[in-house]
Amino acid sequence: MPPPTKVKRPSAIAVGEFFKQNEKALKLKLVGSEAGFDRKIYEPSVNRPGLALSGFFTYFAYKRIQVIGNSEHSFLEGLEPKLRAARFSQLCSWDIPCIVIARGHRLDEELIEIANSAGITVFQTSMMTMRFLNAATIKLEWTFAPSVLVHGCMVDVQGVGVLIQGDSGCGKSESVIGLLQRGGSLVADDAVRLRLIEDREIVGSAPDLTRGMIEIRGLGILNVAALFGVGAVRLSKRLDFIVELVRGAKTQDLERVGVSTDAREVMGMKIERVALPVEPGRDVAGLIELAAINFKLRTFGYNSAVEFDQRLLKKMTDDQLG
């Protein structure tokens, strides 16, 4: 199968791109100018500049989005106008990406003009400060997460995120259709974007162009939501399990009992893997579903192969004693 593309590690995102991607989710409203849309956000986190507004800039996290919440807004409102303008000008003299005013608060027009003159864009959000901080951090972590594009299909099978891989033409997309008919949900077809989130889990999604679409040879491109309903499409899913479809001579050495498990390293993490033979007449979709259910059972502590092994050992022991 084709090797994955090189892992991408975004080093920055433009303010304008961040606004475009998250305007609705973060309830962002442009209240300043677009002069700072080309500025870069270099860190996947946000900062509340309370100490900076008081004149203390040691360890100031200027590479982050600056969020003015209730306390910062009240502090500014309590300053004498000239001092307020001076403190805000000092903040804007740093190379900060942008400023977000939380809880629907508004800055004085004088302060907005100071930010505009410094080439810094000001946004407003109606979200509570802590809710915005949490939501924005999650969005930024997703954007800055290392990612790789792999060949294959990804499906949510009874809560298990399954990546289906195999040689071209082995029936991956056809298997996905069978899984959708059984109640599964499509994450991505043909190309899957995998992201490593906080070095703790890998999340798969589809490229924007192919999201919700599947290609079946002879039928062409199909809209999964239109055919199976919106519940048959997932925007993203954690990668739990890999199924590799094999055929021909490769099927000779496959596991028969299943006592031992195989794993593949994906972006530095071990992901359990099983190889399934593809032969005429086999219900490959049904086998993938069984493999996913069996994986879920093992996560609950039950292993049918181990149980069979124990039964076999007990029978051999009983025969010897008998």
Coordinates of C-alpha atoms in Angstrom, one line a residue:
M1 CA 0.0 0.0 0.0
P2 CA 1.2 3.6 -0.5
P3 CA 3.3 4.9 2.3
P4 CA 1.9 7.8 4.4
T5 CA 2.9 11.3 3.5
K6 CA 5.4 13.2 5.7
V7 CA 4.1 14.3 9.1
K8 CA 3.2 18.0 9.0
R9 CA 3.8 20.2 12.1
P10 CA 2.3 23.6 11.6
S11 CA 4.4 26.3 13.2
A12 CA 1.9 29.1 12.9
I13 CA -1.5 30.1 11.7
A14 CA -2.6 33.5 10.3
V15 CA -5.1 35.4 12.4
G16 CA -7.4 35.8 9.3
E17 CA -7.3 32.0 8.8
F18 CA -8.1 31.4 12.5
F19 CA -11.1 33.8 12.2
K20 CA -12.3 32.1 9.0
Q21 CA -12.2 28.6 10.6
N22 CA -13.7 29.5 13.9
E23 CA -16.0 32.5 13.5
K24 CA -19.2 30.5 14.2
A25 CA -17.8 28.0 16.7
L26 CA -16.2 30.7 18.9
K27 CA -18.9 33.4 18.1
L28 CA -16.3 35.8 16.9
K29 CA -17.2 39.2 15.6
L30 CA -14.8 41.6 14.0
V31 CA -14.9 45.0 15.8
G32 CA -11.5 46.3 14.7
S33 CA -9.9 46.4 11.3
E34 CA -8.5 43.5 9.2
A35 CA -5.0 45.1 9.3
G36 CA -3.8 42.3 11.5
F37 CA -5.2 39.3 9.6
D38 CA -1.7 38.5 8.3
R39 CA -0.2 38.3 11.8
K40 CA 0.7 34.9 13.0
I41 CA -0.4 32.9 16.0
Y42 CA 2.6 30.8 17.1
E43 CA 1.3 29.0 20.2
P44 CA -1.7 26.7 20.6
S45 CA -3.0 28.5 23.6
V46 CA -4.4 31.8 24.8
N47 CA -3.4 34.5 27.3
R48 CA -5.1 36.9 29.6
P49 CA -3.0 40.1 29.7
G50 CA -4.0 41.3 33.2
L51 CA -0.4 41.7 34.4
A52 CA 0.7 43.3 31.1
L53 CA -2.1 45.9 31.4
S54 CA -0.7 46.7 34.9
G55 CA 2.7 47.3 33.3
F56 CA 4.4 44.0 34.2
F57 CA 5.7 42.4 31.0
T58 CA 8.2 39.8 32.4
Y59 CA 7.3 36.4 30.9
F60 CA 4.6 38.0 28.8
A61 CA 3.2 35.4 26.4
Y62 CA 3.0 37.7 23.5
K63 CA 2.9 34.9 20.9
R64 CA -0.6 33.9 22.0
I65 CA -4.1 35.3 21.4
Q66 CA -4.8 37.9 24.1
V67 CA -8.2 37.6 25.7
I68 CA -9.7 40.4 27.7
G69 CA -12.3 39.1 30.2
N70 CA -14.3 40.7 33.0
S71 CA -11.4 41.4 35.3
E72 CA -9.2 42.9 32.5
H73 CA -12.1 45.0 31.2
S74 CA -13.0 46.3 34.6
F75 CA -9.3 47.1 35.3
L76 CA -9.1 49.2 32.1
E77 CA -12.4 50.9 32.8
G78 CA -11.2 51.9 36.3
L79 CA -8.0 53.7 34.9
E80 CA -7.8 57.4 34.2
P81 CA -8.3 57.9 30.4
K82 CA -4.7 58.9 29.7
L83 CA -3.2 56.1 31.7
R84 CA -5.7 53.6 30.1
A85 CA -4.6 54.7 26.6
A86 CA -0.9 54.5 27.6
R87 CA -1.2 51.0 29.1
F88 CA -3.2 49.7 26.1
S89 CA -0.6 51.3 23.7
Q90 CA 2.1 49.5 25.6
L91 CA 0.3 46.2 25.2
C92 CA -0.2 46.8 21.4
S93 CA 3.5 47.7 21.0
W94 CA 4.3 44.0 21.4
D95 CA 4.0 41.7 18.4
I96 CA 0.8 40.0 19.6
P97 CA -1.4 38.1 17.1
C98 CA -4.8 39.7 18.0
I99 CA -7.1 40.7 20.9
V100 CA -10.4 39.0 21.8
I101 CA -12.9 40.8 24.1
A102 CA -15.0 38.2 25.9
R103 CA -18.6 38.3 27.3
G104 CA -19.7 40.8 24.7
H105 CA -17.9 43.7 26.3
R106 CA -16.8 46.6 24.1
L107 CA -13.6 48.6 24.2
D108 CA -13.6 52.4 23.9
E109 CA -13.3 53.6 20.4
E110 CA -10.0 55.2 21.4
L111 CA -8.6 51.8 22.3
I112 CA -9.9 50.2 19.1
E113 CA -8.1 53.0 17.2
I114 CA -4.8 52.3 19.0
A115 CA -5.1 48.6 18.1
N116 CA -5.9 49.5 14.5
S117 CA -2.9 51.9 14.2
A118 CA -0.7 49.1 15.6
G119 CA -2.0 46.7 13.0
I120 CA -3.6 44.5 15.5
T121 CA -7.1 43.1 14.9
V122 CA -9.7 43.2 17.7
F123 CA -12.5 40.6 17.9
Q124 CA -15.5 40.3 20.2
T125 CA -17.1 37.1 21.4
S126 CA -20.4 36.7 23.4
M127 CA -19.0 33.6 25.1
M128 CA -18.1 33.5 28.8
T129 CA -14.4 34.1 29.3
M130 CA -13.6 30.6 30.6
R131 CA -15.7 28.9 28.0
F132 CA -13.9 30.9 25.3
L133 CA -10.5 30.0 26.7
N134 CA -11.3 26.3 26.7
A135 CA -12.9 26.2 23.3
A136 CA -10.2 28.3 21.7
T137 CA -7.5 26.2 23.2
I138 CA -9.1 23.0 21.8
K139 CA -9.4 24.6 18.3
L140 CA -5.8 25.7 18.4
E141 CA -4.5 22.3 19.6
W142 CA -6.4 20.7 16.7
T143 CA -4.8 23.2 14.2
F144 CA -1.3 22.8 15.6
A145 CA -1.4 19.1 16.0
P146 CA 1.1 17.0 13.9
S147 CA -0.8 15.4 11.1
V148 CA -0.2 12.9 8.3
L149 CA -2.3 11.8 5.3
V150 CA -2.7 8.0 4.9
H151 CA -4.3 5.9 2.2
G152 CA -7.4 4.0 3.4
C153 CA -10.9 4.4 4.7
M154 CA -12.0 5.2 8.3
V155 CA -15.3 4.2 9.8
D156 CA -16.9 4.4 13.2
V157 CA -18.0 0.8 13.9
Q158 CA -20.1 0.6 17.1
G159 CA -18.0 3.3 18.8
V160 CA -14.7 1.9 17.5
G161 CA -12.6 4.0 15.1
V162 CA -11.5 1.6 12.5
L163 CA -8.9 2.4 9.8
I164 CA -9.3 0.1 6.8
Q165 CA -6.2 -0.3 4.6
G166 CA -5.1 -2.5 1.8
D167 CA -3.8 -2.6 -1.8
S168 CA -5.7 -0.6 -4.4
G169 CA -8.8 -2.5 -5.6
C170 CA -9.1 -4.8 -2.6
G171 CA -12.6 -3.6 -1.8
K172 CA -12.1 -1.1 1.0
S173 CA -14.8 1.3 -0.1
E174 CA -17.2 -1.6 -0.8
S175 CA -16.6 -2.9 2.7
V176 CA -17.4 0.6 4.1
I177 CA -20.8 0.5 2.3
G178 CA -21.5 -2.8 4.0
L179 CA -20.6 -1.2 7.4
L180 CA -22.8 1.8 6.7
Q181 CA -25.7 -0.6 6.0
R182 CA -25.1 -2.1 9.4
G183 CA -25.3 1.3 11.2
G184 CA -21.6 2.4 10.9
S185 CA -20.6 6.0 10.2
L186 CA -18.1 7.2 7.6
V187 CA -15.2 9.3 8.7
A188 CA -13.1 9.3 5.5
D189 CA -12.8 7.5 2.2
D190 CA -9.6 6.8 0.3
A191 CA -7.5 9.5 2.2
V192 CA -7.6 9.9 5.9
R193 CA -6.0 12.9 7.8
L194 CA -4.6 11.6 11.1
R195 CA -3.8 14.1 13.9
L196 CA -1.8 13.4 17.0
I197 CA -3.5 15.2 19.9
E198 CA -1.4 16.0 22.9
D199 CA 0.6 12.8 22.4
R200 CA -2.3 10.9 23.9
E201 CA -4.5 9.9 21.0
I202 CA -4.8 10.0 17.2
V203 CA -7.9 11.4 15.6
G204 CA -8.9 10.8 12.0
S205 CA -10.8 13.1 9.7
A206 CA -11.5 13.6 6.0
P207 CA -9.9 16.3 3.8
D208 CA -12.4 19.1 3.2
L209 CA -12.9 18.2 -0.5
T210 CA -14.0 14.5 0.2
R211 CA -15.8 14.9 3.5
G212 CA -19.0 12.9 3.5
M213 CA -18.3 11.4 0.1
I214 CA -17.3 7.9 -1.0
E215 CA -16.1 6.5 -4.3
I216 CA -17.4 3.2 -5.6
R217 CA -16.0 1.8 -8.9
G218 CA -18.7 1.7 -11.5
L219 CA -21.0 4.1 -9.5
G220 CA -18.7 7.0 -9.1
I221 CA -18.8 9.6 -6.2
L222 CA -21.7 9.1 -3.7
N223 CA -23.0 11.4 -1.0
V224 CA -23.2 9.3 2.1
A225 CA -25.5 11.6 4.1
A226 CA -28.0 11.8 1.2
L227 CA -28.0 8.0 0.9
F228 CA -27.9 6.8 4.5
G229 CA -28.8 9.9 6.5
V230 CA -26.7 12.5 8.3
G231 CA -26.0 10.0 11.2
A232 CA -23.9 8.0 8.8
V233 CA -21.2 10.7 8.6
R234 CA -18.8 11.7 11.4
L235 CA -16.5 14.7 11.1
S236 CA -13.8 13.0 13.2
K237 CA -13.1 9.9 15.3
R238 CA -10.3 8.6 17.5
L239 CA -8.3 5.9 15.8
D240 CA -8.6 2.7 17.9
F241 CA -8.0 -0.2 15.5
I242 CA -6.5 -1.0 12.1
V243 CA -7.8 -3.6 9.7
E244 CA -5.6 -4.5 6.7
L245 CA -7.3 -6.3 3.9
V246 CA -5.0 -8.9 2.2
R247 CA -5.4 -11.3 -0.7
G248 CA -3.4 -13.9 -2.6
A249 CA -0.3 -15.4 -1.1
K250 CA -0.4 -13.0 1.8
T251 CA -3.3 -14.9 3.4
Q252 CA -1.2 -18.0 4.1
D253 CA 0.5 -16.8 7.2
L254 CA -2.5 -15.1 8.9
E255 CA -3.4 -15.7 12.6
R256 CA -5.9 -18.5 13.1
V257 CA -6.4 -18.6 16.9
G258 CA -5.7 -15.0 17.8
V259 CA -3.9 -15.4 21.1
S260 CA -1.2 -12.9 20.2
T261 CA -2.1 -9.4 18.9
D262 CA -0.3 -7.4 16.3
A263 CA 0.2 -3.6 16.5
R264 CA 1.4 -0.9 14.1
E265 CA 3.2 2.2 15.1
V266 CA 1.4 5.3 13.9
M267 CA 2.8 8.7 14.7
G268 CA 4.7 7.2 17.6
M269 CA 1.7 5.4 19.1
K270 CA 1.0 1.6 19.0
I271 CA -2.4 0.9 17.3
E272 CA -3.7 -2.7 17.4
R273 CA -3.9 -4.2 13.9
V274 CA -5.6 -7.3 12.4
A275 CA -5.2 -8.7 8.8
L276 CA -8.3 -10.1 7.1
P277 CA -8.2 -12.2 3.9
V278 CA -10.2 -11.0 1.0
E279 CA -11.7 -13.8 -1.0
P280 CA -14.7 -14.1 -3.3
G281 CA -17.9 -14.7 -1.4
R282 CA -16.5 -13.5 2.0
D283 CA -18.6 -11.0 3.9
V284 CA -15.7 -8.6 4.5
A285 CA -17.9 -5.9 6.1
G286 CA -19.3 -8.4 8.5
L287 CA -15.8 -9.6 9.4
I288 CA -14.6 -6.1 10.0
E289 CA -17.6 -5.5 12.3
L290 CA -16.8 -8.7 14.2
A291 CA -13.1 -7.6 14.5
A292 CA -14.2 -4.2 15.9
I293 CA -16.6 -5.9 18.4
N294 CA -13.8 -8.3 19.4
F295 CA -11.4 -5.4 19.9
K296 CA -14.0 -3.7 22.2
L297 CA -14.4 -6.9 24.2
R298 CA -10.6 -7.0 24.8
T299 CA -10.6 -3.5 26.0
F300 CA -13.2 -4.7 28.6
G301 CA -10.8 -7.4 29.6
Y302 CA -12.3 -10.4 27.8
N303 CA -10.3 -12.3 25.2
S304 CA -12.0 -15.3 23.5
A305 CA -8.7 -16.6 22.1
V306 CA -7.3 -16.8 25.7
E307 CA -10.4 -18.5 26.8
F308 CA -10.1 -21.1 24.1
D309 CA -6.4 -21.6 25.0
Q310 CA -7.4 -22.2 28.6
R311 CA -10.0 -24.7 27.6
L312 CA -7.5 -26.5 25.4
L313 CA -4.9 -26.7 28.2
K314 CA -7.6 -28.0 30.6
K315 CA -8.7 -30.7 28.2
M316 CA -5.0 -31.8 27.7
T317 CA -4.5 -31.9 31.4
D318 CA -7.7 -33.9 32.0
D319 CA -6.7 -36.3 29.3
Q320 CA -3.3 -36.9 30.9
L321 CA -4.9 -37.4 34.3
G322 CA -7.6 -39.7 32.9

